Amino acid sequence: MMKTKEMNNELRKNLNDENKIFYENLLLYLRIEGFSRDENKIETHLLIILQDILEAQNDGLYGR
């Protein structure tokens, strides 16, 4: 079974350019701020956010 971080990396490939920039900035911020916190919890939240962005992107609601 794929780990959460690996799922994030794989799904991120589906983002358009605008959403990729947004998500990677968010990812960087959360990983730096959460450095001393539970990595799995942060990656799980990032995965949920990424899935929401991709769903909105596919529905034409977010990004170009």
Short mmCIF file of N, CA and C in Angstrom, two decimals:
data_model
loop_
_atom_site.label_atom_id
_atom_site.label_comp_id
_atom_site.label_asym_id
_atom_site.label_seq_id
_atom_site.Cartn_x
_atom_site.Cartn_y
_atom_site.Cartn_z
N MET A 1 0.84 -1.19 0.00
CA MET A 1 0.00 0.00 0.00
C MET A 1 0.89 1.25 0.00
N MET A 2 0.48 2.25 -0.76
CA MET A 2 1.25 3.47 -0.91
C MET A 2 1.12 4.34 0.35
N LYS A 3 2.24 4.88 0.80
CA LYS A 3 2.22 5.78 1.95
C LYS A 3 1.60 7.11 1.54
N THR A 4 1.13 7.85 2.54
CA THR A 4 0.47 9.13 2.30
C THR A 4 1.37 10.10 1.54
N LYS A 5 2.63 10.19 1.93
CA LYS A 5 3.57 11.11 1.27
C LYS A 5 3.75 10.72 -0.20
N GLU A 6 3.83 9.43 -0.46
CA GLU A 6 3.96 8.95 -1.84
C GLU A 6 2.70 9.25 -2.64
N MET A 7 1.53 9.12 -2.00
CA MET A 7 0.27 9.45 -2.67
C MET A 7 0.23 10.93 -3.03
N ASN A 8 0.69 11.77 -2.09
CA ASN A 8 0.74 13.22 -2.35
C ASN A 8 1.61 13.50 -3.57
N ASN A 9 2.78 12.89 -3.61
CA ASN A 9 3.70 13.11 -4.72
C ASN A 9 3.12 12.64 -6.04
N GLU A 10 2.44 11.51 -6.02
CA GLU A 10 1.85 10.97 -7.25
C GLU A 10 0.68 11.83 -7.74
N LEU A 11 -0.22 12.20 -6.84
CA LEU A 11 -1.38 13.00 -7.22
C LEU A 11 -1.00 14.41 -7.67
N ARG A 12 0.07 14.94 -7.09
CA ARG A 12 0.51 16.30 -7.43
C ARG A 12 0.83 16.43 -8.92
N LYS A 13 1.18 15.35 -9.56
CA LYS A 13 1.48 15.37 -10.99
C LYS A 13 0.27 15.75 -11.83
N ASN A 14 -0.94 15.64 -11.27
CA ASN A 14 -2.17 15.93 -12.00
C ASN A 14 -2.60 17.39 -11.90
N LEU A 15 -1.90 18.18 -11.10
CA LEU A 15 -2.27 19.58 -10.94
C LEU A 15 -1.86 20.40 -12.16
N ASN A 16 -2.69 21.40 -12.49
CA ASN A 16 -2.28 22.32 -13.54
C ASN A 16 -1.22 23.26 -12.96
N ASP A 17 -0.60 24.06 -13.80
CA ASP A 17 0.53 24.89 -13.36
C ASP A 17 0.16 25.83 -12.20
N GLU A 18 -0.98 26.50 -12.31
CA GLU A 18 -1.39 27.45 -11.27
C GLU A 18 -1.65 26.75 -9.94
N ASN A 19 -2.36 25.64 -9.99
CA ASN A 19 -2.67 24.91 -8.77
C ASN A 19 -1.43 24.24 -8.19
N LYS A 20 -0.51 23.84 -9.05
CA LYS A 20 0.73 23.21 -8.58
C LYS A 20 1.54 24.21 -7.76
N ILE A 21 1.65 25.44 -8.23
CA ILE A 21 2.38 26.48 -7.51
C ILE A 21 1.73 26.72 -6.15
N PHE A 22 0.40 26.87 -6.16
CA PHE A 22 -0.33 27.10 -4.91
C PHE A 22 -0.10 25.96 -3.93
N TYR A 23 -0.30 24.73 -4.40
CA TYR A 23 -0.20 23.57 -3.51
C TYR A 23 1.23 23.37 -3.00
N GLU A 24 2.21 23.54 -3.85
CA GLU A 24 3.59 23.34 -3.42
C GLU A 24 4.04 24.40 -2.41
N ASN A 25 3.53 25.62 -2.54
CA ASN A 25 3.81 26.64 -1.52
C ASN A 25 3.18 26.25 -0.19
N LEU A 26 1.94 25.77 -0.24
CA LEU A 26 1.26 25.31 0.97
C LEU A 26 1.99 24.12 1.59
N LEU A 27 2.37 23.18 0.76
CA LEU A 27 3.09 21.99 1.21
C LEU A 27 4.39 22.38 1.91
N LEU A 28 5.15 23.26 1.29
CA LEU A 28 6.42 23.70 1.87
C LEU A 28 6.19 24.37 3.22
N TYR A 29 5.21 25.24 3.28
CA TYR A 29 4.91 25.94 4.53
C TYR A 29 4.53 24.95 5.63
N LEU A 30 3.62 24.03 5.33
CA LEU A 30 3.17 23.09 6.35
C LEU A 30 4.27 22.13 6.78
N ARG A 31 5.09 21.70 5.86
CA ARG A 31 6.18 20.80 6.23
C ARG A 31 7.22 21.50 7.09
N ILE A 32 7.51 22.75 6.80
CA ILE A 32 8.48 23.50 7.60
C ILE A 32 7.90 23.81 8.98
N GLU A 33 6.67 24.32 9.01
CA GLU A 33 6.04 24.66 10.28
C GLU A 33 5.78 23.43 11.14
N GLY A 34 5.51 22.31 10.52
CA GLY A 34 5.19 21.11 11.26
C GLY A 34 6.36 20.18 11.45
N PHE A 35 7.56 20.69 11.25
CA PHE A 35 8.76 19.86 11.31
C PHE A 35 8.84 19.04 12.59
N SER A 36 8.49 19.64 13.72
CA SER A 36 8.60 18.93 14.99
C SER A 36 7.30 18.25 15.38
N ARG A 37 6.33 18.25 14.50
CA ARG A 37 5.03 17.64 14.79
C ARG A 37 4.91 16.31 14.09
N ASP A 38 3.74 15.74 14.16
CA ASP A 38 3.45 14.43 13.59
C ASP A 38 3.43 14.51 12.06
N GLU A 39 4.47 13.97 11.42
CA GLU A 39 4.61 14.04 9.97
C GLU A 39 3.44 13.36 9.26
N ASN A 40 3.00 12.23 9.76
CA ASN A 40 1.89 11.51 9.12
C ASN A 40 0.61 12.33 9.14
N LYS A 41 0.36 13.02 10.23
CA LYS A 41 -0.84 13.86 10.34
C LYS A 41 -0.79 15.00 9.32
N ILE A 42 0.38 15.63 9.19
CA ILE A 42 0.55 16.72 8.22
C ILE A 42 0.35 16.20 6.80
N GLU A 43 0.96 15.06 6.48
CA GLU A 43 0.82 14.49 5.14
C GLU A 43 -0.62 14.09 4.85
N THR A 44 -1.34 13.61 5.86
CA THR A 44 -2.75 13.26 5.67
C THR A 44 -3.57 14.50 5.36
N HIS A 45 -3.33 15.59 6.08
CA HIS A 45 -4.04 16.85 5.80
C HIS A 45 -3.69 17.37 4.40
N LEU A 46 -2.42 17.28 4.04
CA LEU A 46 -2.00 17.72 2.70
C LEU A 46 -2.69 16.89 1.62
N LEU A 47 -2.83 15.59 1.85
CA LEU A 47 -3.49 14.72 0.88
C LEU A 47 -4.96 15.10 0.72
N ILE A 48 -5.64 15.40 1.82
CA ILE A 48 -7.05 15.81 1.76
C ILE A 48 -7.18 17.12 0.98
N ILE A 49 -6.31 18.07 1.25
CA ILE A 49 -6.33 19.36 0.54
C ILE A 49 -6.06 19.14 -0.95
N LEU A 50 -5.07 18.32 -1.25
CA LEU A 50 -4.72 18.04 -2.65
C LEU A 50 -5.89 17.40 -3.39
N GLN A 51 -6.56 16.46 -2.75
CA GLN A 51 -7.71 15.81 -3.38
C GLN A 51 -8.83 16.81 -3.63
N ASP A 52 -9.06 17.74 -2.70
CA ASP A 52 -10.07 18.78 -2.89
C ASP A 52 -9.71 19.70 -4.06
N ILE A 53 -8.45 20.10 -4.15
CA ILE A 53 -7.99 20.96 -5.25
C ILE A 53 -8.17 20.24 -6.58
N LEU A 54 -7.77 18.98 -6.64
CA LEU A 54 -7.91 18.23 -7.89
C LEU A 54 -9.37 18.06 -8.29
N GLU A 55 -10.23 17.82 -7.33
CA GLU A 55 -11.67 17.69 -7.63
C GLU A 55 -12.22 19.00 -8.19
N ALA A 56 -11.87 20.12 -7.54
CA ALA A 56 -12.32 21.42 -8.03
C ALA A 56 -11.73 21.72 -9.40
N GLN A 57 -10.47 21.39 -9.59
CA GLN A 57 -9.81 21.60 -10.88
C GLN A 57 -10.53 20.81 -11.98
N ASN A 58 -10.85 19.55 -11.70
CA ASN A 58 -11.54 18.71 -12.67
C ASN A 58 -12.95 19.20 -12.97
N ASP A 59 -13.56 19.87 -11.99
CA ASP A 59 -14.89 20.44 -12.19
C ASP A 59 -14.84 21.84 -12.79
N GLY A 60 -13.63 22.33 -13.04
CA GLY A 60 -13.46 23.65 -13.63
C GLY A 60 -13.71 24.79 -12.67
N LEU A 61 -13.62 24.51 -11.37
CA LEU A 61 -13.94 25.53 -10.37
C LEU A 61 -12.74 26.25 -9.80
N TYR A 62 -11.54 25.72 -10.04
CA TYR A 62 -10.36 26.28 -9.40
C TYR A 62 -9.20 26.21 -10.37
N GLY A 63 -8.50 27.30 -10.50
CA GLY A 63 -7.35 27.32 -11.40
C GLY A 63 -7.79 27.42 -12.85
N ARG A 64 -6.84 27.38 -13.73
CA ARG A 64 -7.13 27.53 -15.16
C ARG A 64 -7.41 26.22 -15.82
#
